[in-house]
PDB file of C-alpha atoms in Angstrom:
ATOM      1  CA  UNK T   1    -194.439 -74.687  22.933  1.00  0.00           C
ATOM      2  CA  UNK T   2    -191.652 -75.717  25.293  1.00  0.00           C
ATOM      3  CA  UNK T   3    -192.189 -75.227  29.008  1.00  0.00           C
ATOM      4  CA  UNK T   4    -189.847 -76.207  31.817  1.00  0.00           C
ATOM      5  CA  UNK T   5    -191.125 -75.575  35.337  1.00  0.00           C
ATOM      6  CA  UNK T   6    -188.913 -76.151  38.363  1.00  0.00           C
ATOM      7  CA  UNK T   7    -190.255 -76.681  41.853  1.00  0.00           C
ATOM      8  CA  UNK T   8    -189.164 -78.036  45.207  1.00  0.00           C
ATOM      9  CA  UNK T   9    -186.883 -75.269  46.403  1.00  0.00           C
ATOM     10  CA  UNK T  10    -187.117 -73.670  49.809  1.00  0.00           C
ATOM     11  CA  UNK T  11    -185.380 -73.066  53.126  1.00  0.00           C
ATOM     12  CA  UNK T  12    -183.612 -76.095  54.552  1.00  0.00           C
ATOM     13  CA  UNK T  13    -181.210 -76.596  57.445  1.00  0.00           C
ATOM     14  CA  UNK T  14    -177.620 -77.713  56.859  1.00  0.00           C
ATOM     15  CA  UNK T  15    -177.445 -81.475  56.548  1.00  0.00           C
ATOM     16  CA  UNK T  16    -181.004 -81.694  55.261  1.00  0.00           C
ATOM     17  CA  UNK T  17    -182.402 -82.995  51.979  1.00  0.00           C
ATOM     18  CA  UNK T  18    -184.523 -81.587  49.172  1.00  0.00           C
ATOM     19  CA  UNK T  19    -185.769 -82.920  45.864  1.00  0.00           C
ATOM     20  CA  UNK T  20    -186.072 -80.512  42.975  1.00  0.00           C
ATOM     21  CA  UNK T  21    -188.371 -81.225  40.045  1.00  0.00           C
ATOM     22  CA  UNK T  22    -188.375 -79.909  36.496  1.00  0.00           C
ATOM     23  CA  UNK T  23    -191.640 -80.681  34.725  1.00  0.00           C
ATOM     24  CA  UNK T  24    -191.261 -80.480  30.967  1.00  0.00           C
ATOM     25  CA  UNK T  25    -193.703 -80.101  28.105  1.00  0.00           C
ATOM     26  CA  UNK T  26    -192.930 -79.687  24.421  1.00  0.00           C
ATOM     27  CA  UNK T  27    -190.151 -82.261  24.152  1.00  0.00           C
ATOM     28  CA  UNK T  28    -189.230 -85.660  25.598  1.00  0.00           C
ATOM     29  CA  UNK T  29    -186.830 -85.451  28.524  1.00  0.00           C
ATOM     30  CA  UNK T  30    -185.312 -88.893  27.966  1.00  0.00           C
ATOM     31  CA  UNK T  31    -184.417 -88.031  24.361  1.00  0.00           C
ATOM     32  CA  UNK T  32    -182.365 -84.996  25.273  1.00  0.00           C
ATOM     33  CA  UNK T  33    -179.421 -84.069  27.477  1.00  0.00           C
ATOM     34  CA  UNK T  34    -180.780 -82.523  30.657  1.00  0.00           C
ATOM     35  CA  UNK T  35    -178.688 -80.484  33.074  1.00  0.00           C
ATOM     36  CA  UNK T  36    -178.996 -78.771  36.402  1.00  0.00           C
ATOM     37  CA  UNK T  37    -177.138 -75.476  36.631  1.00  0.00           C
ATOM     38  CA  UNK T  38    -177.087 -73.290  39.732  1.00  0.00           C
ATOM     39  CA  UNK T  39    -176.394 -69.671  40.498  1.00  0.00           C
ATOM     40  CA  UNK T  40    -175.514 -68.504  43.978  1.00  0.00           C
ATOM     41  CA  UNK T  41    -176.819 -65.042  44.923  1.00  0.00           C
ATOM     42  CA  UNK T  42    -174.882 -62.409  42.995  1.00  0.00           C
ATOM     43  CA  UNK T  43    -172.604 -65.034  41.456  1.00  0.00           C
ATOM     44  CA  UNK T  44    -172.137 -66.733  38.103  1.00  0.00           C
ATOM     45  CA  UNK T  45    -173.474 -69.944  36.636  1.00  0.00           C
ATOM     46  CA  UNK T  46    -172.184 -73.261  37.945  1.00  0.00           C
ATOM     47  CA  UNK T  47    -172.722 -76.660  36.369  1.00  0.00           C
ATOM     48  CA  UNK T  48    -174.200 -79.191  38.782  1.00  0.00           C
ATOM     49  CA  UNK T  49    -175.229 -82.363  36.978  1.00  0.00           C
ATOM     50  CA  UNK T  50    -176.116 -83.860  33.608  1.00  0.00           C
ATOM     51  CA  UNK T  51    -178.128 -86.812  32.352  1.00  0.00           C
ATOM     52  CA  UNK T  52    -178.129 -87.896  28.715  1.00  0.00           C
ATOM     53  CA  UNK T  53    -179.530 -90.798  26.733  1.00  0.00           C
ATOM     54  CA  UNK T  54    -181.853 -91.226  29.707  1.00  0.00           C
ATOM     55  CA  UNK T  55    -179.246 -93.033  31.791  1.00  0.00           C
ATOM     56  CA  UNK T  56    -175.726 -91.591  31.594  1.00  0.00           C
ATOM     57  CA  UNK T  57    -174.995 -89.160  34.395  1.00  0.00           C
ATOM     58  CA  UNK T  58    -172.198 -86.982  35.666  1.00  0.00           C
ATOM     59  CA  UNK T  59    -171.726 -84.468  38.432  1.00  0.00           C
ATOM     60  CA  UNK T  60    -169.601 -81.529  39.470  1.00  0.00           C
ATOM     61  CA  UNK T  61    -167.006 -82.484  42.066  1.00  0.00           C
ATOM     62  CA  UNK T  62    -168.687 -80.159  44.561  1.00  0.00           C
ATOM     63  CA  UNK T  63    -171.885 -82.252  44.637  1.00  0.00           C
ATOM     64  CA  UNK T  64    -170.622 -85.726  43.780  1.00  0.00           C
ATOM     65  CA  UNK T  65    -171.849 -88.303  46.302  1.00  0.00           C
ATOM     66  CA  UNK T  66    -174.492 -85.920  47.679  1.00  0.00           C
ATOM     67  CA  UNK T  67    -176.730 -85.136  44.692  1.00  0.00           C
ATOM     68  CA  UNK T  68    -178.494 -87.570  42.349  1.00  0.00           C
ATOM     69  CA  UNK T  69    -180.038 -86.695  39.002  1.00  0.00           C
ATOM     70  CA  UNK T  70    -182.877 -88.806  37.622  1.00  0.00           C
ATOM     71  CA  UNK T  71    -185.762 -88.848  35.174  1.00  0.00           C
ATOM     72  CA  UNK T  72    -189.338 -90.098  35.375  1.00  0.00           C
ATOM     73  CA  UNK T  73    -190.210 -90.699  31.747  1.00  0.00           C
ATOM     74  CA  UNK T  74    -193.873 -91.320  32.535  1.00  0.00           C
ATOM     75  CA  UNK T  75    -194.112 -87.803  33.950  1.00  0.00           C
ATOM     76  CA  UNK T  76    -191.563 -86.286  31.541  1.00  0.00           C
ATOM     77  CA  UNK T  77    -189.879 -84.799  34.583  1.00  0.00           C
ATOM     78  CA  UNK T  78    -186.257 -84.295  35.635  1.00  0.00           C
ATOM     79  CA  UNK T  79    -185.279 -84.500  39.299  1.00  0.00           C
ATOM     80  CA  UNK T  80    -182.354 -83.551  41.489  1.00  0.00           C
ATOM     81  CA  UNK T  81    -182.190 -85.261  44.859  1.00  0.00           C
ATOM     82  CA  UNK T  82    -179.979 -83.185  47.121  1.00  0.00           C
ATOM     83  CA  UNK T  83    -178.704 -84.689  50.384  1.00  0.00           C
ATOM     84  CA  UNK T  84    -176.302 -83.468  53.066  1.00  0.00           C
ATOM     85  CA  UNK T  85    -176.950 -79.888  52.035  1.00  0.00           C
ATOM     86  CA  UNK T  86    -174.410 -77.210  52.912  1.00  0.00           C
ATOM     87  CA  UNK T  87    -174.591 -73.433  53.119  1.00  0.00           C
ATOM     88  CA  UNK T  88    -172.596 -73.215  49.895  1.00  0.00           C
ATOM     89  CA  UNK T  89    -175.376 -75.063  48.052  1.00  0.00           C
ATOM     90  CA  UNK T  90    -177.566 -71.977  48.446  1.00  0.00           C
ATOM     91  CA  UNK T  91    -178.493 -70.900  44.929  1.00  0.00           C
ATOM     92  CA  UNK T  92    -181.150 -70.639  42.274  1.00  0.00           C
ATOM     93  CA  UNK T  93    -181.264 -74.008  40.543  1.00  0.00           C
ATOM     94  CA  UNK T  94    -182.114 -74.106  36.856  1.00  0.00           C
ATOM     95  CA  UNK T  95    -182.891 -77.092  34.673  1.00  0.00           C
ATOM     96  CA  UNK T  96    -181.726 -76.786  31.079  1.00  0.00           C
ATOM     97  CA  UNK T  97    -182.054 -78.790  27.869  1.00  0.00           C
ATOM     98  CA  UNK T  98    -179.464 -79.550  25.247  1.00  0.00           C
ATOM     99  CA  UNK T  99    -180.594 -81.533  22.216  1.00  0.00           C
ATOM    100  CA  UNK T 100    -177.145 -83.019  21.520  1.00  0.00           C
ATOM    101  CA  UNK T 101    -174.898 -83.393  24.555  1.00  0.00           C
ATOM    102  CA  UNK T 102    -171.829 -81.202  24.512  1.00  0.00           C
ATOM    103  CA  UNK T 103    -172.589 -79.712  21.126  1.00  0.00           C
ATOM    104  CA  UNK T 104    -175.818 -77.812  20.684  1.00  0.00           C
ATOM    105  CA  UNK T 105    -175.768 -75.631  23.790  1.00  0.00           C
ATOM    106  CA  UNK T 106    -178.458 -75.278  26.456  1.00  0.00           C
ATOM    107  CA  UNK T 107    -181.293 -73.795  24.442  1.00  0.00           C
ATOM    108  CA  UNK T 108    -184.200 -74.082  26.891  1.00  0.00           C
ATOM    109  CA  UNK T 109    -184.111 -73.133  30.564  1.00  0.00           C
ATOM    110  CA  UNK T 110    -186.603 -73.191  33.362  1.00  0.00           C
ATOM    111  CA  UNK T 111    -187.319 -70.120  35.457  1.00  0.00           C
ATOM    112  CA  UNK T 112    -185.327 -71.487  38.393  1.00  0.00           C
ATOM    113  CA  UNK T 113    -186.114 -72.490  41.970  1.00  0.00           C
ATOM    114  CA  UNK T 114    -184.343 -71.000  44.990  1.00  0.00           C
ATOM    115  CA  UNK T 115    -182.697 -73.267  47.537  1.00  0.00           C
ATOM    116  CA  UNK T 116    -181.567 -71.634  50.768  1.00  0.00           C
ATOM    117  CA  UNK T 117    -179.491 -73.683  53.190  1.00  0.00           C
ATOM    118  CA  UNK T 118    -179.393 -71.985  56.551  1.00  0.00           C
ATOM    119  CA  UNK T 119    -179.898 -72.713  60.218  1.00  0.00           C
TER     120      UNK T 119
ATOM    121  CA  UNK O   1    -162.967 -78.169  38.294  1.00  0.00           C
ATOM    122  CA  UNK O   2    -161.431 -75.045  36.802  1.00  0.00           C
ATOM    123  CA  UNK O   3    -163.722 -72.752  34.871  1.00  0.00           C
ATOM    124  CA  UNK O   4    -163.270 -70.481  31.891  1.00  0.00           C
ATOM    125  CA  UNK O   5    -161.872 -66.972  32.241  1.00  0.00           C
ATOM    126  CA  UNK O   6    -163.882 -63.890  31.290  1.00  0.00           C
ATOM    127  CA  UNK O   7    -163.229 -60.205  32.028  1.00  0.00           C
ATOM    128  CA  UNK O   8    -165.593 -59.041  34.808  1.00  0.00           C
ATOM    129  CA  UNK O   9    -166.896 -56.014  32.946  1.00  0.00           C
ATOM    130  CA  UNK O  10    -166.987 -54.214  29.609  1.00  0.00           C
ATOM    131  CA  UNK O  11    -168.488 -50.789  28.914  1.00  0.00           C
ATOM    132  CA  UNK O  12    -169.411 -49.411  25.500  1.00  0.00           C
ATOM    133  CA  UNK O  13    -171.651 -46.723  24.083  1.00  0.00           C
ATOM    134  CA  UNK O  14    -174.918 -47.091  22.215  1.00  0.00           C
ATOM    135  CA  UNK O  15    -174.233 -48.011  18.589  1.00  0.00           C
ATOM    136  CA  UNK O  16    -170.719 -49.219  19.297  1.00  0.00           C
ATOM    137  CA  UNK O  17    -169.378 -52.760  19.033  1.00  0.00           C
ATOM    138  CA  UNK O  18    -168.469 -54.854  22.053  1.00  0.00           C
ATOM    139  CA  UNK O  19    -166.222 -57.907  21.933  1.00  0.00           C
ATOM    140  CA  UNK O  20    -166.228 -60.220  24.944  1.00  0.00           C
ATOM    141  CA  UNK O  21    -163.573 -62.877  25.414  1.00  0.00           C
ATOM    142  CA  UNK O  22    -163.464 -66.281  27.058  1.00  0.00           C
ATOM    143  CA  UNK O  23    -160.248 -68.196  27.694  1.00  0.00           C
ATOM    144  CA  UNK O  24    -160.158 -71.935  28.240  1.00  0.00           C
ATOM    145  CA  UNK O  25    -157.862 -74.765  27.269  1.00  0.00           C
ATOM    146  CA  UNK O  26    -157.499 -77.467  24.631  1.00  0.00           C
ATOM    147  CA  UNK O  27    -159.963 -79.746  26.453  1.00  0.00           C
ATOM    148  CA  UNK O  28    -162.853 -77.259  26.379  1.00  0.00           C
ATOM    149  CA  UNK O  29    -162.818 -74.082  24.270  1.00  0.00           C
ATOM    150  CA  UNK O  30    -160.075 -75.465  22.053  1.00  0.00           C
ATOM    151  CA  UNK O  31    -161.922 -78.772  21.691  1.00  0.00           C
ATOM    152  CA  UNK O  32    -165.138 -77.730  19.962  1.00  0.00           C
ATOM    153  CA  UNK O  33    -165.632 -74.103  20.819  1.00  0.00           C
ATOM    154  CA  UNK O  34    -167.861 -72.245  23.190  1.00  0.00           C
ATOM    155  CA  UNK O  35    -171.487 -71.412  23.707  1.00  0.00           C
ATOM    156  CA  UNK O  36    -172.573 -67.966  24.831  1.00  0.00           C
ATOM    157  CA  UNK O  37    -175.462 -67.108  27.132  1.00  0.00           C
ATOM    158  CA  UNK O  38    -177.074 -63.772  27.947  1.00  0.00           C
ATOM    159  CA  UNK O  39    -178.718 -63.174  31.295  1.00  0.00           C
ATOM    160  CA  UNK O  40    -180.754 -60.169  32.297  1.00  0.00           C
ATOM    161  CA  UNK O  41    -181.271 -59.489  35.985  1.00  0.00           C
ATOM    162  CA  UNK O  42    -183.757 -61.874  37.555  1.00  0.00           C
ATOM    163  CA  UNK O  43    -184.234 -63.974  34.428  1.00  0.00           C
ATOM    164  CA  UNK O  44    -182.845 -67.339  33.327  1.00  0.00           C
ATOM    165  CA  UNK O  45    -179.975 -67.444  30.829  1.00  0.00           C
ATOM    166  CA  UNK O  46    -180.695 -67.300  27.102  1.00  0.00           C
ATOM    167  CA  UNK O  47    -178.574 -69.101  24.508  1.00  0.00           C
ATOM    168  CA  UNK O  48    -177.034 -66.696  21.980  1.00  0.00           C
ATOM    169  CA  UNK O  49    -174.702 -68.988  20.076  1.00  0.00           C
ATOM    170  CA  UNK O  50    -173.183 -72.456  20.232  1.00  0.00           C
ATOM    171  CA  UNK O  51    -170.134 -74.178  18.760  1.00  0.00           C
ATOM    172  CA  UNK O  52    -168.605 -70.801  18.049  1.00  0.00           C
ATOM    173  CA  UNK O  53    -170.977 -69.141  15.592  1.00  0.00           C
ATOM    174  CA  UNK O  54    -174.231 -71.047  15.345  1.00  0.00           C
ATOM    175  CA  UNK O  55    -177.158 -68.860  16.348  1.00  0.00           C
ATOM    176  CA  UNK O  56    -180.480 -70.311  17.532  1.00  0.00           C
ATOM    177  CA  UNK O  57    -183.500 -68.998  15.669  1.00  0.00           C
ATOM    178  CA  UNK O  58    -184.581 -65.585  16.825  1.00  0.00           C
ATOM    179  CA  UNK O  59    -181.128 -64.369  17.823  1.00  0.00           C
ATOM    180  CA  UNK O  60    -180.155 -61.081  16.215  1.00  0.00           C
ATOM    181  CA  UNK O  61    -177.624 -60.999  13.390  1.00  0.00           C
ATOM    182  CA  UNK O  62    -175.869 -58.284  15.411  1.00  0.00           C
ATOM    183  CA  UNK O  63    -174.500 -61.157  17.492  1.00  0.00           C
ATOM    184  CA  UNK O  64    -171.561 -63.179  16.194  1.00  0.00           C
ATOM    185  CA  UNK O  65    -169.059 -65.511  17.781  1.00  0.00           C
ATOM    186  CA  UNK O  66    -165.670 -66.915  16.882  1.00  0.00           C
ATOM    187  CA  UNK O  67    -162.740 -68.848  18.279  1.00  0.00           C
ATOM    188  CA  UNK O  68    -158.997 -68.681  17.933  1.00  0.00           C
ATOM    189  CA  UNK O  69    -157.224 -71.541  19.616  1.00  0.00           C
ATOM    190  CA  UNK O  70    -158.343 -71.654  23.240  1.00  0.00           C
ATOM    191  CA  UNK O  71    -159.970 -68.218  23.188  1.00  0.00           C
ATOM    192  CA  UNK O  72    -163.605 -67.692  22.222  1.00  0.00           C
ATOM    193  CA  UNK O  73    -165.094 -64.299  21.443  1.00  0.00           C
ATOM    194  CA  UNK O  74    -168.600 -62.867  21.287  1.00  0.00           C
ATOM    195  CA  UNK O  75    -169.149 -59.702  19.277  1.00  0.00           C
ATOM    196  CA  UNK O  76    -172.274 -57.578  19.547  1.00  0.00           C
ATOM    197  CA  UNK O  77    -172.526 -54.858  16.933  1.00  0.00           C
ATOM    198  CA  UNK O  78    -174.690 -51.747  17.042  1.00  0.00           C
ATOM    199  CA  UNK O  79    -175.161 -51.921  20.810  1.00  0.00           C
ATOM    200  CA  UNK O  80    -178.625 -51.149  22.136  1.00  0.00           C
ATOM    201  CA  UNK O  81    -179.653 -50.399  25.731  1.00  0.00           C
ATOM    202  CA  UNK O  82    -181.335 -53.821  25.937  1.00  0.00           C
ATOM    203  CA  UNK O  83    -177.980 -55.498  25.321  1.00  0.00           C
ATOM    204  CA  UNK O  84    -176.937 -54.470  28.828  1.00  0.00           C
ATOM    205  CA  UNK O  85    -176.756 -57.800  30.656  1.00  0.00           C
ATOM    206  CA  UNK O  86    -174.420 -60.456  32.006  1.00  0.00           C
ATOM    207  CA  UNK O  87    -172.812 -62.696  29.401  1.00  0.00           C
ATOM    208  CA  UNK O  88    -171.495 -66.172  30.140  1.00  0.00           C
ATOM    209  CA  UNK O  89    -169.406 -68.469  28.008  1.00  0.00           C
ATOM    210  CA  UNK O  90    -169.612 -72.215  28.414  1.00  0.00           C
ATOM    211  CA  UNK O  91    -167.797 -75.109  26.844  1.00  0.00           C
ATOM    212  CA  UNK O  92    -167.967 -78.873  26.934  1.00  0.00           C
ATOM    213  CA  UNK O  93    -164.886 -80.273  28.610  1.00  0.00           C
ATOM    214  CA  UNK O  94    -163.901 -83.455  26.809  1.00  0.00           C
ATOM    215  CA  UNK O  95    -161.645 -84.676  29.596  1.00  0.00           C
ATOM    216  CA  UNK O  96    -164.222 -84.191  32.368  1.00  0.00           C
ATOM    217  CA  UNK O  97    -167.397 -84.812  30.286  1.00  0.00           C
ATOM    218  CA  UNK O  98    -169.071 -81.826  31.900  1.00  0.00           C
ATOM    219  CA  UNK O  99    -169.935 -78.284  30.951  1.00  0.00           C
ATOM    220  CA  UNK O 100    -167.636 -75.586  32.325  1.00  0.00           C
ATOM    221  CA  UNK O 101    -168.682 -71.963  32.625  1.00  0.00           C
ATOM    222  CA  UNK O 102    -166.909 -68.657  32.681  1.00  0.00           C
ATOM    223  CA  UNK O 103    -167.412 -66.277  35.561  1.00  0.00           C
ATOM    224  CA  UNK O 104    -169.443 -63.910  33.384  1.00  0.00           C
ATOM    225  CA  UNK O 105    -168.917 -60.439  31.924  1.00  0.00           C
ATOM    226  CA  UNK O 106    -171.199 -57.562  32.840  1.00  0.00           C
ATOM    227  CA  UNK O 107    -171.774 -55.505  29.696  1.00  0.00           C
ATOM    228  CA  UNK O 108    -172.744 -51.915  30.370  1.00  0.00           C
ATOM    229  CA  UNK O 109    -174.189 -49.892  27.485  1.00  0.00           C
ATOM    230  CA  UNK O 110    -173.613 -46.196  28.133  1.00  0.00           C
TER     231      UNK O 110
END
């Protein structure tokens, strides 16, 4: 059975940092394309970042230079390091899996973790 | 990074058929089609179809998807109350190498 459990969200002041985690069981993180997708309160889905083949990464323009996606294969866990946080980063952050990047769709999602950036 | 365009809302009656649209460009929807996600309030998204009309296991045959040029469509036949949800299209953008999303359509089943 596939499980994806996010953690690390919370209330943080503008300019602060947080690290989100997505602990996975049921498949190997480094063998799949792993994304972070966020959803601001009452808003739609927004792509944040992607890692595939365990090393290739890309980012939405809105987070480029501030966020870093990574994987710990020994823990089968996906991370999102978020620095220089802004109010507009407030959202539920989901991790999602795609077995073939750009083709097979995001078929497994975590339950999400809420990040609130506020003074 | 520009997203895909979806109508904000669609309303249909129980038993009717709803068709939701998603407009992109030749780099995303027109490149290799769209994926569709369903999201009920307070829950994570659920994949309904990918690359136009491939359904993951467990997805109802009442759901079908298609594409014509840069416009993708999701059709849900025989609407049930549980189909009331937000629906998002997404597509891989070949020029940006990222996923782009539509703004979502709220489907109301009357």
